[in-house]
Tab-separated table of C-alpha atoms in Angstrom:
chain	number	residue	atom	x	y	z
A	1	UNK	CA	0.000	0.000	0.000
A	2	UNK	CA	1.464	3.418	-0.775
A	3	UNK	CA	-0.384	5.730	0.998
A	4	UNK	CA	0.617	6.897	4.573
A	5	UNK	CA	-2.641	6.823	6.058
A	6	UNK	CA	-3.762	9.674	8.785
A	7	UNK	CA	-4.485	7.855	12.461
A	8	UNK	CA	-8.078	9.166	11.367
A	9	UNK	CA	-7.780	7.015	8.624
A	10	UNK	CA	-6.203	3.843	10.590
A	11	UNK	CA	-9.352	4.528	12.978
A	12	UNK	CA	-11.786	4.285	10.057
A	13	UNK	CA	-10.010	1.451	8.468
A	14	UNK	CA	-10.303	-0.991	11.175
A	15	UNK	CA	-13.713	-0.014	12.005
A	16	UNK	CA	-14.769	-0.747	8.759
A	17	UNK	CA	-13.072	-4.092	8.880
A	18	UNK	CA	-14.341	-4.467	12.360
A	19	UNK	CA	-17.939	-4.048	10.896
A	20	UNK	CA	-17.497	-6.230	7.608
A	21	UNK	CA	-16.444	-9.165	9.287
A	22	UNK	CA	-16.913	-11.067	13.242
A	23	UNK	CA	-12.966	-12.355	13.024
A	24	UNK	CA	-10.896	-10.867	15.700
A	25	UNK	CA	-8.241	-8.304	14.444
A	26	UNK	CA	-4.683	-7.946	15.203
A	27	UNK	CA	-3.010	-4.119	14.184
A	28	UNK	CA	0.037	-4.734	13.123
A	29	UNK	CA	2.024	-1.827	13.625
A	30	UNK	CA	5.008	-1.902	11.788
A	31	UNK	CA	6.549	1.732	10.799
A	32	UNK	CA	9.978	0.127	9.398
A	33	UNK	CA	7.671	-1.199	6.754
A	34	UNK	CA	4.799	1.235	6.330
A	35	UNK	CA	6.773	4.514	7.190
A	36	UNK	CA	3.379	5.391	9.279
A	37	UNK	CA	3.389	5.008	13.163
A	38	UNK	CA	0.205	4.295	14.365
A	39	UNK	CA	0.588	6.610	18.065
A	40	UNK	CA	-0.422	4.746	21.225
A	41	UNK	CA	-3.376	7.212	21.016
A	42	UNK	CA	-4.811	6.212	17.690
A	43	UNK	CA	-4.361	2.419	18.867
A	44	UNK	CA	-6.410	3.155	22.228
A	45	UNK	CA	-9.055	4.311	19.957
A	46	UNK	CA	-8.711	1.606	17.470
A	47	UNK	CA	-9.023	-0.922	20.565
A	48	UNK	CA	-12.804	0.385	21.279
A	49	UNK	CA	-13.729	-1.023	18.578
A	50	UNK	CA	-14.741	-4.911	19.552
A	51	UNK	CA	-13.649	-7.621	17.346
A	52	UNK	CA	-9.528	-5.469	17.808
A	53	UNK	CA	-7.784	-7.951	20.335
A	54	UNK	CA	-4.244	-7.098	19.948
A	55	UNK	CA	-1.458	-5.587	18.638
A	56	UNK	CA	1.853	-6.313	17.090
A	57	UNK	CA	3.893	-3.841	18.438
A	58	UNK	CA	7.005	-3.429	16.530
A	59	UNK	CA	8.407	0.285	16.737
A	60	UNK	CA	11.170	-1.225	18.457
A	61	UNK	CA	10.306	1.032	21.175
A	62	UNK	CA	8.915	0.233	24.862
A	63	UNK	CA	8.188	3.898	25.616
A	64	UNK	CA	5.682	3.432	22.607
A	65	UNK	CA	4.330	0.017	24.125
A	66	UNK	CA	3.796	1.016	27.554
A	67	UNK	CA	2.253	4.439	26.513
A	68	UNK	CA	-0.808	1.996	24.871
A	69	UNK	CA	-0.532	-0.073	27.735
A	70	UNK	CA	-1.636	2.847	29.734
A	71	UNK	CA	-4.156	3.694	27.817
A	72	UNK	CA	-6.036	0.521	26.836
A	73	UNK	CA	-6.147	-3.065	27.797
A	74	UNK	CA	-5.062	-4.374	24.431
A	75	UNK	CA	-2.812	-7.335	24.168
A	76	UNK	CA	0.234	-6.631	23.440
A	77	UNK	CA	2.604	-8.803	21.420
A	78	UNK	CA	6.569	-7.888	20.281
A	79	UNK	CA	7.139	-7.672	16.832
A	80	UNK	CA	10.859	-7.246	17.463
A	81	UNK	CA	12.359	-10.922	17.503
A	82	UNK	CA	14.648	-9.133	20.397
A	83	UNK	CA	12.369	-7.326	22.821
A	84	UNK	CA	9.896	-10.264	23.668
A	85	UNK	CA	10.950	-10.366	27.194
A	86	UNK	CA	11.362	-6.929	27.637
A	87	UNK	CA	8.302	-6.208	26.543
A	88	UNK	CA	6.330	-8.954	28.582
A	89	UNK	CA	8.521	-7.174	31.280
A	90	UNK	CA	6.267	-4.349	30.619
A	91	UNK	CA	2.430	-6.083	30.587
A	92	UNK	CA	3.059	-7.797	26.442
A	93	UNK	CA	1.982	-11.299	26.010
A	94	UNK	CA	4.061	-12.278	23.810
A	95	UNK	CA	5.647	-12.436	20.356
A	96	UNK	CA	5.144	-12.552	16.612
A	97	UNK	CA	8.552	-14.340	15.722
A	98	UNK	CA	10.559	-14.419	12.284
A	99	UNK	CA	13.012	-16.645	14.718
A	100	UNK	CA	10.427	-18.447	15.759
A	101	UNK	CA	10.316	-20.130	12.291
A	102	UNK	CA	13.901	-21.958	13.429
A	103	UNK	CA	13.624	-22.230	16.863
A	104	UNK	CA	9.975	-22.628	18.075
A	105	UNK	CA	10.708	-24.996	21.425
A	106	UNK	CA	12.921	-22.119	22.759
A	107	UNK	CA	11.155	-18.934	22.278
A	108	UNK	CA	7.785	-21.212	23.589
A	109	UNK	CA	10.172	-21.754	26.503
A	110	UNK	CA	11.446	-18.307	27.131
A	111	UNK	CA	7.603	-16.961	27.232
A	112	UNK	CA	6.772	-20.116	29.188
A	113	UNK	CA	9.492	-19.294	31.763
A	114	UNK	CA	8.620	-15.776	32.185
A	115	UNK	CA	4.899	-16.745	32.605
A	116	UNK	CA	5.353	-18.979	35.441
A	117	UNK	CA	7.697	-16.631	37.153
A	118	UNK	CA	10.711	-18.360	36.263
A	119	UNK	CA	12.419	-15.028	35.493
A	120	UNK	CA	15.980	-16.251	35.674
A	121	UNK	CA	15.494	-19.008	33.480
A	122	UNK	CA	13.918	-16.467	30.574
A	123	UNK	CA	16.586	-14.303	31.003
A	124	UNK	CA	18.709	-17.050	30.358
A	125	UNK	CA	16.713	-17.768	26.975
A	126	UNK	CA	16.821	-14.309	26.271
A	127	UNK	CA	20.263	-14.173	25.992
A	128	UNK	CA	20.504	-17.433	23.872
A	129	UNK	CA	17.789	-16.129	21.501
A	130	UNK	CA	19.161	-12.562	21.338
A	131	UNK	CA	22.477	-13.210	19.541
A	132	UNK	CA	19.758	-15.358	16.497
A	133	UNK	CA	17.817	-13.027	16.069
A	134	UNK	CA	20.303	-10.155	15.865
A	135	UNK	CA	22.317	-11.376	13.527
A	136	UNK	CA	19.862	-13.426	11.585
A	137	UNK	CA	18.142	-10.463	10.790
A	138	UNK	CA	20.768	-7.779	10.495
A	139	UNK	CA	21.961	-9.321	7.212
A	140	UNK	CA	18.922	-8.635	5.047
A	141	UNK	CA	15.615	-7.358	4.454
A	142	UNK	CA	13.122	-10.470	6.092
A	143	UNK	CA	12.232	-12.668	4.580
A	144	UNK	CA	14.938	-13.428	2.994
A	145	UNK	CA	17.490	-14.278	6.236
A	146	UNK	CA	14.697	-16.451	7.697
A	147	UNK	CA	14.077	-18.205	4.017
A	148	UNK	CA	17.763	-18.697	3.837
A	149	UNK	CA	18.384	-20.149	7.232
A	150	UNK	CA	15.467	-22.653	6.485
A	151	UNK	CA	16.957	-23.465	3.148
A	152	UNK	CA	20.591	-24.527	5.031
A	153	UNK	CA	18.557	-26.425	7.906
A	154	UNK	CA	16.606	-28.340	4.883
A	155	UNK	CA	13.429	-26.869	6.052
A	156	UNK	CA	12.688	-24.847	3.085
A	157	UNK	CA	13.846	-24.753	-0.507
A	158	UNK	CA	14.909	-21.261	-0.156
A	159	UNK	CA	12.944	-19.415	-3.446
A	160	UNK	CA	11.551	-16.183	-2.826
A	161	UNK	CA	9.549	-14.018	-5.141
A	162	UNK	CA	10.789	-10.540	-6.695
A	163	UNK	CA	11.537	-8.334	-5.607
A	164	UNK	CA	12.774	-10.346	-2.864
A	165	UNK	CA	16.084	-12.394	-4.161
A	166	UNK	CA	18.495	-14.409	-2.677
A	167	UNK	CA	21.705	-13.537	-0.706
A	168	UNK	CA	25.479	-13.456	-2.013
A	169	UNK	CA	27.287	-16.144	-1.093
A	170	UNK	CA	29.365	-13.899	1.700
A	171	UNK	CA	25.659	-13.202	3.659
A	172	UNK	CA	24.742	-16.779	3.128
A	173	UNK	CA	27.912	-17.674	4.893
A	174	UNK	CA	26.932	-15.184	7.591
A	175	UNK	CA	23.568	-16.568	8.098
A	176	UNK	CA	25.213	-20.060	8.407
A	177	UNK	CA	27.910	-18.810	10.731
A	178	UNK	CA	25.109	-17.767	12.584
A	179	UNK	CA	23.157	-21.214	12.662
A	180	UNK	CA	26.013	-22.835	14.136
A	181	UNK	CA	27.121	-20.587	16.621
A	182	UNK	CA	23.201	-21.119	17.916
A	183	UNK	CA	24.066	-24.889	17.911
A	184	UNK	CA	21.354	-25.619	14.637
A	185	UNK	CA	24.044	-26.557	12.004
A	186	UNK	CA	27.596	-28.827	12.156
């Protein structure tokens, strides 16, 4: 979509989905991608509306997250594959995880951990998952690092559609450097 909508125009939006269908909604707010914040204010407003149940959060920012926090009882999930436990820190629930493709069991068990009270032990899988995520997704635009590491674990074949192509054989090596440092590869 190339229009930078107006947070009139997010309200209106989801309202009018809200109305057109009895599915619950998730905002995703993602301004790395849409070059449009969507302000804490704008997503207490959007959160009125009923079938809106949460949000996925991923200004990278927990000033932003615990200003709608304050203001609404939205659920909030990270979008950033390296604040999940800071933000559940902060009231989130959760994640929406690119590294979650390659390591499900551990990010379940970080937000397990931190959900019982086990605070120690998510740190602990914080700081395991932090380094994967990092420097999974530092070395290009997703999806391509996440298609790429599931192409070297055999997990995917790896094809992508334009304008999304695949990596040099230096940032392949990276994201493979980076699979085995996590323990995934030999």
């Amino acid at each position: 979509y190339y229009n930078k909508p107006t947070q009139e125009g997010y309200y209106r939006h989801f309202a009018a989905v809200g109305e057109a269908c009895d599915l619950p909604i998730v905002l995703y707010n993602i301004p790395g991608r849409t070059a449009s914040n969507i302000t804490p204010e704008a997503i207490a407003r959007i959160a009125t509306i009923p079938s809106v149940v949460a949000i996925k959060e991923a200004t990278g920012s927990l000033d932003q997250a615990s200003h709608i926090a304050s203001l609404c009882d939205l659920t909030i999930l990270s979008g950033d594959d390296s604040l999940p436990l800071p933000l559940m820190s902060i009231g989130g629930r959760g994640v929406v995880s690119v590294v979650g493709n390659i390591v499900p069991r551990d990010l379940k068990a970080m937000v397990a951990a931190f959900d019982a009270g086990r605070i120690a032990e998510a740190i602990t899988w914080h700081r395991k998952l932090f380094p994967l995520s990092r420097d999974l997704l530092s070395v290009a635009t997703n999806p391509i690092p996440l298609k790429t590491a599931m192409k070297l674990l055999g997990r995917d074949n790896g094809e992508m559609r334009l304008p999304m192509c695949p990596l040099d054989a230096a940032a392949e090596a990276r994201i493979a450097t980076t699979l085995r440092n996590y323990g995934l590869l030999a």
